Short mmCIF file of C-alpha atoms and ligand atoms in Angstrom, two decimals:
data_model
loop_
_atom_site.label_atom_id
_atom_site.label_comp_id
_atom_site.label_asym_id
_atom_site.label_seq_id
_atom_site.Cartn_x
_atom_site.Cartn_y
_atom_site.Cartn_z
CA MET C 30 115.51 172.01 323.65
CA SER C 31 113.68 170.99 326.77
CA GLU C 32 115.51 171.50 330.03
CA ALA C 33 113.55 168.70 331.69
CA PRO C 34 115.76 166.29 333.64
CA ALA C 35 115.93 162.55 333.03
CA THR C 36 113.29 160.51 334.80
CA ARG C 37 113.21 156.96 336.13
CA ALA C 38 110.80 154.21 335.15
CA ARG C 39 110.37 150.49 335.86
CA ALA C 40 110.73 148.26 332.82
CA ALA C 41 111.04 144.61 331.80
CA ILE C 42 114.40 144.12 330.13
CA VAL C 43 116.11 141.18 328.47
CA ARG C 44 119.90 141.62 328.42
CA GLU C 45 120.90 138.95 325.92
CA ALA C 46 119.38 136.18 323.80
CA ASN C 47 117.44 133.69 325.93
CA ALA C 48 118.40 135.46 329.17
CA PRO C 49 115.64 135.75 331.78
CA VAL C 50 113.39 138.81 331.75
CA VAL C 51 114.26 141.19 334.59
CA VAL C 52 112.18 144.10 335.86
CA GLU C 53 114.42 146.98 336.89
CA ASP C 54 114.72 150.75 336.98
CA ILE C 55 115.68 152.48 333.73
CA GLU C 56 116.43 156.10 332.90
CA LEU C 57 114.53 158.19 330.33
CA ASP C 58 115.71 161.46 328.85
CA ALA C 59 113.10 164.13 328.24
CA PRO C 60 111.27 163.51 324.94
CA GLY C 61 113.06 165.06 321.98
CA PRO C 62 111.57 167.00 319.04
CA GLY C 63 108.52 165.22 317.65
CA GLU C 64 108.37 162.88 320.65
CA VAL C 65 106.14 162.24 323.66
CA ARG C 66 106.51 160.41 326.94
CA VAL C 67 103.65 158.01 327.61
CA ARG C 68 102.64 156.59 330.97
CA VAL C 69 101.70 153.01 330.16
CA LEU C 70 98.39 151.70 331.52
CA ALA C 71 98.21 148.24 329.96
CA THR C 72 100.32 146.23 327.53
CA GLY C 73 99.77 142.88 325.81
CA VAL C 74 102.34 140.08 325.66
CA CYS C 75 102.75 139.31 321.94
CA HIS C 76 104.64 136.50 320.24
CA THR C 77 106.98 139.09 318.73
CA ASP C 78 108.26 139.87 322.24
CA LEU C 79 109.19 136.22 322.59
CA HIS C 80 111.01 136.40 319.22
CA ALA C 81 112.95 139.38 320.61
CA CYS C 82 113.88 137.47 323.80
CA MET C 83 115.22 134.64 321.64
CA GLY C 84 117.47 136.99 319.67
CA ASN C 85 115.55 136.69 316.41
CA PHE C 86 115.79 140.44 315.76
CA GLY C 87 119.57 140.84 315.59
CA ALA C 88 121.87 142.30 318.19
CA GLU C 89 120.18 145.26 319.83
CA PHE C 90 120.34 143.89 323.36
CA PRO C 91 119.50 144.90 325.98
CA TYR C 92 115.86 145.08 324.90
CA TYR C 93 112.99 146.96 326.47
CA LEU C 94 110.20 144.45 325.76
CA GLY C 95 106.67 145.23 324.60
CA HIS C 96 105.01 147.05 321.72
CA GLU C 97 101.22 146.60 322.14
CA ALA C 98 100.07 149.22 324.65
CA THR C 99 97.60 151.82 325.80
CA GLY C 100 98.77 154.76 327.89
CA ILE C 101 98.43 158.45 328.62
CA VAL C 102 100.55 161.22 327.07
CA GLU C 103 102.27 162.92 329.99
CA ALA C 104 105.13 164.96 328.46
CA HIS C 105 105.77 166.62 325.10
CA GLY C 106 109.02 167.13 323.21
CA PRO C 107 109.89 170.78 322.48
CA ASP C 108 107.81 171.27 319.32
CA VAL C 109 104.91 168.87 320.04
CA THR C 110 101.33 169.99 320.60
CA THR C 111 99.35 166.84 319.76
CA PRO C 112 98.18 164.51 321.15
CA ALA C 113 97.44 166.90 324.05
CA LEU C 114 98.80 166.10 327.48
CA GLY C 115 96.42 163.70 329.25
CA THR C 116 95.18 162.09 326.02
CA THR C 117 94.67 158.31 326.13
CA VAL C 118 96.54 156.72 323.23
CA VAL C 119 97.19 153.31 321.70
CA ILE C 120 100.77 152.90 320.50
CA ASN C 121 101.27 152.36 316.78
CA TRP C 122 104.52 150.60 315.94
CA ARG C 123 104.33 151.55 312.25
CA ALA C 124 103.74 155.29 312.06
CA ALA C 125 103.94 156.37 308.41
CA CYS C 126 106.45 159.15 307.70
CA GLY C 127 104.23 160.87 305.13
CA ASP C 128 106.89 161.61 302.52
CA CYS C 129 108.82 158.48 301.48
CA ARG C 130 108.20 157.04 298.01
CA PHE C 131 105.36 154.84 299.31
CA CYS C 132 103.66 157.50 301.43
CA ALA C 133 103.92 159.92 298.50
CA ALA C 134 102.16 157.35 296.29
CA GLY C 135 99.30 156.82 298.77
CA ARG C 136 100.61 153.45 299.98
CA ALA C 137 101.52 154.43 303.53
CA ASN C 138 101.12 150.83 304.75
CA PHE C 139 104.43 150.21 302.94
CA CYS C 140 106.13 153.27 304.49
CA ALA C 141 109.88 152.82 304.09
CA ARG C 142 110.83 155.07 307.01
CA PRO C 143 108.35 154.56 309.86
CA LEU C 144 108.68 157.14 312.62
CA VAL C 145 110.22 156.17 315.96
CA ALA C 146 111.65 158.15 318.87
CA GLY C 147 115.40 158.63 319.24
CA PRO C 148 117.41 156.51 321.69
CA ARG C 149 116.22 158.19 324.89
CA MET C 150 116.05 155.20 327.26
CA ARG C 151 118.88 153.29 328.92
CA THR C 152 119.70 150.93 331.76
CA LEU C 153 121.06 152.45 334.98
CA ASP C 154 124.51 151.17 333.97
CA GLY C 155 124.26 153.35 330.86
CA ARG C 156 123.47 150.81 328.11
CA PRO C 157 121.07 152.18 325.46
CA LEU C 158 117.89 150.11 325.26
CA GLY C 159 116.79 148.46 322.05
CA ARG C 160 113.00 148.52 321.78
CA VAL C 161 110.80 145.80 320.38
CA LEU C 162 109.36 147.18 317.11
CA GLY C 163 110.57 150.66 318.07
CA VAL C 164 108.38 150.91 321.19
CA GLY C 165 109.21 149.28 324.56
CA SER C 166 106.07 149.08 326.70
CA PHE C 167 106.51 146.39 329.39
CA GLY C 168 107.08 149.20 331.84
CA THR C 169 105.63 152.21 333.55
CA HIS C 170 106.72 154.73 330.89
CA THR C 171 108.07 154.90 327.37
CA ILE C 172 109.11 157.51 324.83
CA VAL C 173 107.67 157.27 321.31
CA HIS C 174 107.25 159.52 318.30
CA ALA C 175 104.14 161.67 318.73
CA ARG C 176 102.69 160.07 315.58
CA GLN C 177 103.06 156.65 317.17
CA ALA C 178 100.57 157.80 319.83
CA VAL C 179 97.06 157.40 318.37
CA PRO C 180 94.21 158.91 320.43
CA ILE C 181 91.54 156.47 321.52
CA ALA C 182 88.31 156.87 323.52
CA ALA C 183 89.45 157.23 327.14
CA GLU C 184 86.38 155.51 328.57
CA LEU C 185 87.25 152.16 326.96
CA PRO C 186 89.23 149.77 329.19
CA PRO C 187 92.98 149.94 328.45
CA GLU C 188 93.40 146.19 328.92
CA ALA C 189 91.17 145.73 325.85
CA THR C 190 92.24 148.67 323.67
CA CYS C 191 95.96 147.86 324.00
CA LEU C 192 95.35 144.72 321.93
CA ILE C 193 94.27 146.87 318.99
CA GLY C 194 97.87 148.11 318.70
CA CYS C 195 99.30 144.85 317.33
CA GLY C 196 97.50 141.50 317.39
CA VAL C 197 93.99 142.70 316.58
CA VAL C 198 94.87 145.19 313.87
CA THR C 199 97.21 142.63 312.30
CA GLY C 200 94.53 139.94 312.08
CA VAL C 201 91.51 142.08 311.22
CA GLY C 202 93.63 144.18 308.82
CA ALA C 203 94.88 141.08 307.03
CA VAL C 204 91.25 140.22 306.22
CA LEU C 205 90.01 143.72 305.35
CA TYR C 206 93.05 145.12 303.54
CA ALA C 207 95.63 142.46 302.60
CA ALA C 208 93.04 139.95 301.34
CA ALA C 209 89.96 142.20 300.97
CA VAL C 210 87.67 139.29 301.82
CA ARG C 211 84.31 139.56 300.03
CA PRO C 212 80.93 138.89 301.66
CA GLY C 213 79.80 135.30 301.21
CA SER C 214 83.29 133.93 300.61
CA THR C 215 85.02 131.06 302.41
CA VAL C 216 88.03 131.44 304.70
CA ALA C 217 90.51 129.13 306.44
CA VAL C 218 92.73 130.28 309.30
CA PHE C 219 95.87 128.35 310.30
CA GLY C 220 96.94 129.14 313.88
CA CYS C 221 94.36 130.35 316.39
CA GLY C 222 96.34 132.54 318.77
CA ALA C 223 95.37 136.18 319.23
CA VAL C 224 96.19 137.05 315.60
CA GLY C 225 94.37 134.02 314.15
CA ILE C 226 91.35 134.76 316.36
CA SER C 227 91.44 138.33 315.05
CA VAL C 228 91.42 136.94 311.50
CA ILE C 229 88.31 134.95 312.46
CA GLN C 230 86.64 138.07 313.85
CA GLY C 231 87.67 140.07 310.76
CA ALA C 232 86.24 137.37 308.47
CA ARG C 233 82.98 137.43 310.43
CA LEU C 234 82.84 141.25 310.13
CA ALA C 235 83.57 140.98 306.38
CA GLY C 236 80.58 138.65 305.96
CA ALA C 237 82.42 135.41 305.15
CA SER C 238 79.95 132.53 304.86
CA ARG C 239 82.30 129.89 306.20
CA ILE C 240 85.29 130.31 308.52
CA ILE C 241 87.38 127.18 309.09
CA ALA C 242 89.86 127.31 311.99
CA VAL C 243 92.91 125.02 312.09
CA ASP C 244 95.14 124.40 315.12
CA LEU C 245 96.84 121.63 317.09
CA ALA C 246 95.57 122.80 320.49
CA PRO C 247 91.98 121.77 321.38
CA LYS C 248 91.63 124.80 323.65
CA LYS C 249 92.39 127.13 320.74
CA LEU C 250 89.82 125.38 318.56
CA ASP C 251 87.23 125.92 321.31
CA TRP C 252 88.17 129.60 321.41
CA ALA C 253 87.94 129.78 317.59
CA LEU C 254 84.32 128.58 317.69
CA LYS C 255 83.48 131.09 320.38
CA PHE C 256 84.87 133.95 318.26
CA GLY C 257 82.94 133.01 315.12
CA ALA C 258 84.58 130.05 313.34
CA THR C 259 81.92 127.90 311.65
CA ASP C 260 84.10 124.74 311.51
CA VAL C 261 87.29 123.56 313.17
CA VAL C 262 89.99 121.19 311.94
CA ASP C 263 92.26 119.51 314.47
CA ALA C 264 95.64 119.44 312.68
CA ARG C 265 96.73 116.43 314.77
CA GLU C 266 94.18 114.33 312.87
CA GLY C 267 95.76 114.35 309.41
CA GLU C 268 96.47 116.76 306.57
CA PRO C 269 94.26 119.83 307.19
CA SER C 270 94.05 120.91 303.54
CA LYS C 271 92.34 117.60 302.66
CA LYS C 272 89.79 118.13 305.42
CA ILE C 273 89.17 121.70 304.26
CA ARG C 274 88.62 120.51 300.70
CA ALA C 275 86.23 117.84 302.00
CA LEU C 276 84.31 120.43 304.04
CA THR C 277 83.99 122.94 301.20
CA GLY C 278 84.01 120.65 298.19
CA THR C 279 86.48 122.83 296.33
CA GLY C 280 88.74 124.61 298.80
CA VAL C 281 88.44 128.07 300.32
CA ASP C 282 88.60 131.48 298.65
CA TYR C 283 91.08 132.80 301.22
CA ALA C 284 93.56 131.08 303.54
CA PHE C 285 95.52 132.86 306.27
CA GLU C 286 98.68 131.52 307.89
CA ALA C 287 99.20 133.07 311.33
CA ILE C 288 102.10 130.93 312.56
CA GLY C 289 105.07 131.51 310.24
CA LEU C 290 106.02 127.89 309.45
CA PRO C 291 106.78 126.53 305.96
CA ASP C 292 104.62 123.43 306.50
CA THR C 293 101.54 125.34 307.57
CA LEU C 294 102.02 127.82 304.73
CA ASN C 295 101.93 124.89 302.29
CA GLN C 296 98.82 123.52 303.97
CA ALA C 297 97.20 126.94 303.74
CA MET C 298 98.07 127.31 300.05
CA TRP C 299 96.70 123.92 299.10
CA SER C 300 93.48 124.46 300.98
CA CYS C 301 92.59 127.25 298.54
CA ASP C 302 90.21 126.88 295.63
CA LEU C 303 91.40 127.63 292.09
CA GLY C 304 92.50 131.26 291.96
CA GLY C 305 92.40 131.56 295.75
CA THR C 306 94.40 133.94 297.90
CA CYS C 307 96.81 132.79 300.59
CA VAL C 308 98.07 135.41 303.04
CA LEU C 309 101.17 134.91 305.19
CA ILE C 310 100.83 136.77 308.51
CA GLY C 311 103.03 134.69 310.83
CA VAL C 312 106.64 135.86 311.13
CA PRO C 313 109.00 133.13 309.83
CA VAL C 314 111.98 132.39 312.06
CA PRO C 315 115.41 133.42 310.70
CA GLY C 316 116.61 130.95 308.08
CA ALA C 317 113.14 129.56 307.32
CA LYS C 318 112.85 128.45 303.69
CA LEU C 319 109.48 128.41 301.97
CA SER C 320 109.09 125.97 299.09
CA PHE C 321 106.27 124.42 297.10
CA PRO C 322 105.79 122.57 293.81
CA GLY C 323 106.08 125.11 291.00
CA THR C 324 103.77 123.33 288.57
CA LYS C 325 101.07 122.96 291.17
CA PHE C 326 101.35 126.66 292.02
CA PHE C 327 101.22 127.65 288.36
CA TYR C 328 98.06 125.70 287.64
CA SER C 329 96.42 126.82 290.88
CA ARG C 330 96.60 130.45 289.64
CA ALA C 331 96.78 131.31 293.32
CA THR C 332 97.89 134.57 294.85
CA LEU C 333 100.42 134.27 297.67
CA LYS C 334 101.12 137.43 299.61
CA ALA C 335 102.68 138.51 302.87
CA THR C 336 101.18 141.15 305.11
CA PHE C 337 102.69 143.23 307.84
CA TYR C 338 100.65 144.95 310.54
CA GLY C 339 97.52 144.00 308.59
CA ASP C 340 98.38 146.64 305.97
CA CYS C 341 96.59 149.01 308.33
CA LEU C 342 96.84 152.75 308.79
CA ALA C 343 96.67 153.23 312.54
CA THR C 344 95.09 156.68 312.50
CA ARG C 345 92.26 155.29 310.35
CA ASP C 346 91.96 151.82 311.81
CA PHE C 347 92.55 152.11 315.57
CA PRO C 348 89.45 154.32 316.04
CA LEU C 349 87.49 152.05 313.66
CA LEU C 350 88.34 148.94 315.67
CA ALA C 351 87.71 150.74 318.98
CA GLY C 352 84.27 151.73 317.69
CA TRP C 353 83.46 148.15 316.72
CA TYR C 354 84.59 147.07 320.19
CA ARG C 355 82.36 149.69 321.83
CA ASP C 356 79.43 148.52 319.66
CA LYS C 357 80.11 144.89 320.67
CA ARG C 358 80.83 143.83 317.09
CA LEU C 359 84.47 143.03 317.93
CA ASP C 360 85.22 141.03 321.09
CA LEU C 361 88.44 142.19 322.74
CA ASP C 362 87.50 141.25 326.32
CA SER C 363 87.57 137.50 325.66
CA LEU C 364 91.02 137.79 324.05
CA VAL C 365 92.44 138.66 327.48
CA THR C 366 93.05 135.24 329.03
CA ALA C 367 95.23 136.46 331.92
CA ARG C 368 96.07 139.71 333.73
CA VAL C 369 99.38 140.13 335.52
CA GLY C 370 101.46 142.84 337.17
CA LEU C 371 104.88 144.15 336.13
CA SER C 372 107.03 141.40 337.63
CA ASP C 373 109.68 139.22 336.01
CA GLY C 374 108.10 136.00 337.31
CA GLU C 375 104.66 136.82 335.94
CA ILE C 376 106.08 137.85 332.55
CA ALA C 377 108.13 134.63 332.36
CA ASP C 378 104.95 132.66 333.14
CA ALA C 379 103.10 134.57 330.41
CA PHE C 380 105.71 133.53 327.83
CA LYS C 381 105.51 129.90 329.01
CA ALA C 382 101.72 129.91 328.72
CA MET C 383 102.05 131.34 325.19
CA GLU C 384 104.52 128.63 324.17
CA ARG C 385 102.20 125.93 325.54
CA GLY C 386 99.28 127.34 323.54
CA GLU C 387 97.31 128.09 326.72
CA ALA C 388 96.94 131.84 326.27
CA LEU C 389 95.40 134.20 323.76
CA ARG C 390 96.69 137.38 325.38
CA THR C 391 98.21 138.01 328.77
CA VAL C 392 97.91 141.70 329.59
CA ILE C 393 100.33 143.41 331.97
CA LEU C 394 98.51 146.06 334.00
CA MET C 395 100.61 148.89 335.47
CA GLY C 396 99.66 150.53 338.65
ZN1 ZN H 3 106.71 156.86 304.52
ZN1 ZN H 4 102.89 142.17 318.34
#
């Protein structure tokens, strides 16, 4: 085992459900076998962090917030050789184990035992830190499994590449892998935050002929058009599925729900054409019940499926998305609507802006 002493870091912590975010010193053990310590460069504020603050993930408080990050590998656990020290990496919160029943069957996106680091981080008063999605990145340093650290081109700006690690791969992956959108097909997207915008960009990259964006917030509809939507539907102006049917004549081939609400899932389902595919991306809140008319569903011959992390494989897809970003086919820069430092006030403001629908991504820059 490594003899390295514990180190200190600064991190944004939430101590109990709905408590304010506080930035404070934490203590990190040396990385254990299979693990690396990463110095965080940039990290995106995702809706899942807000879910964690609200206690929607059970009772693992206190939480080290954050899970969408780019950083540099700066220490290895005892048996680790890759990624090499100094490598720029994007954190993958679903690192496939390689040998569970799904990995063995070539379906690693369903991995039943994703790899995470052991409990190496704690508050200065000795409480072990829960980590959002097994990461913890609103801070100067974190410890992750080496296979959660996916090398990425170091010359690309970290404030853009960090978004690949959750919101972008989730949205683009939902299009490419969960739905497998075909060129020339029609798409509707419900919810135009960072994930919904990534669905729009994925649909554009997949060659969809029509991309209809639905939201309540006019600002988000403006963003949707900028990122490649061909039509927008303001959900405050009546039942969106009717408008989508009027726009297309028959309904869309694919509908994506990027909010996690039963009502919008129903709207998404009934905006599909006969035999269409509806993909649930948004995380439902605890206790949410999904229901719809059984007869209508039967005759629609629709496919309803849920996707998680865009059904991506990070080692395949992070470099792919980074390459599309470098080639200016995928816009990550415009997703960053605010840049802040590691302070509790700025992080609280970022969550408020997200709740008001005024942000795509706020990125916290360390340093
Ligand atoms: Zn597995
Ligand atoms: Zn996320």
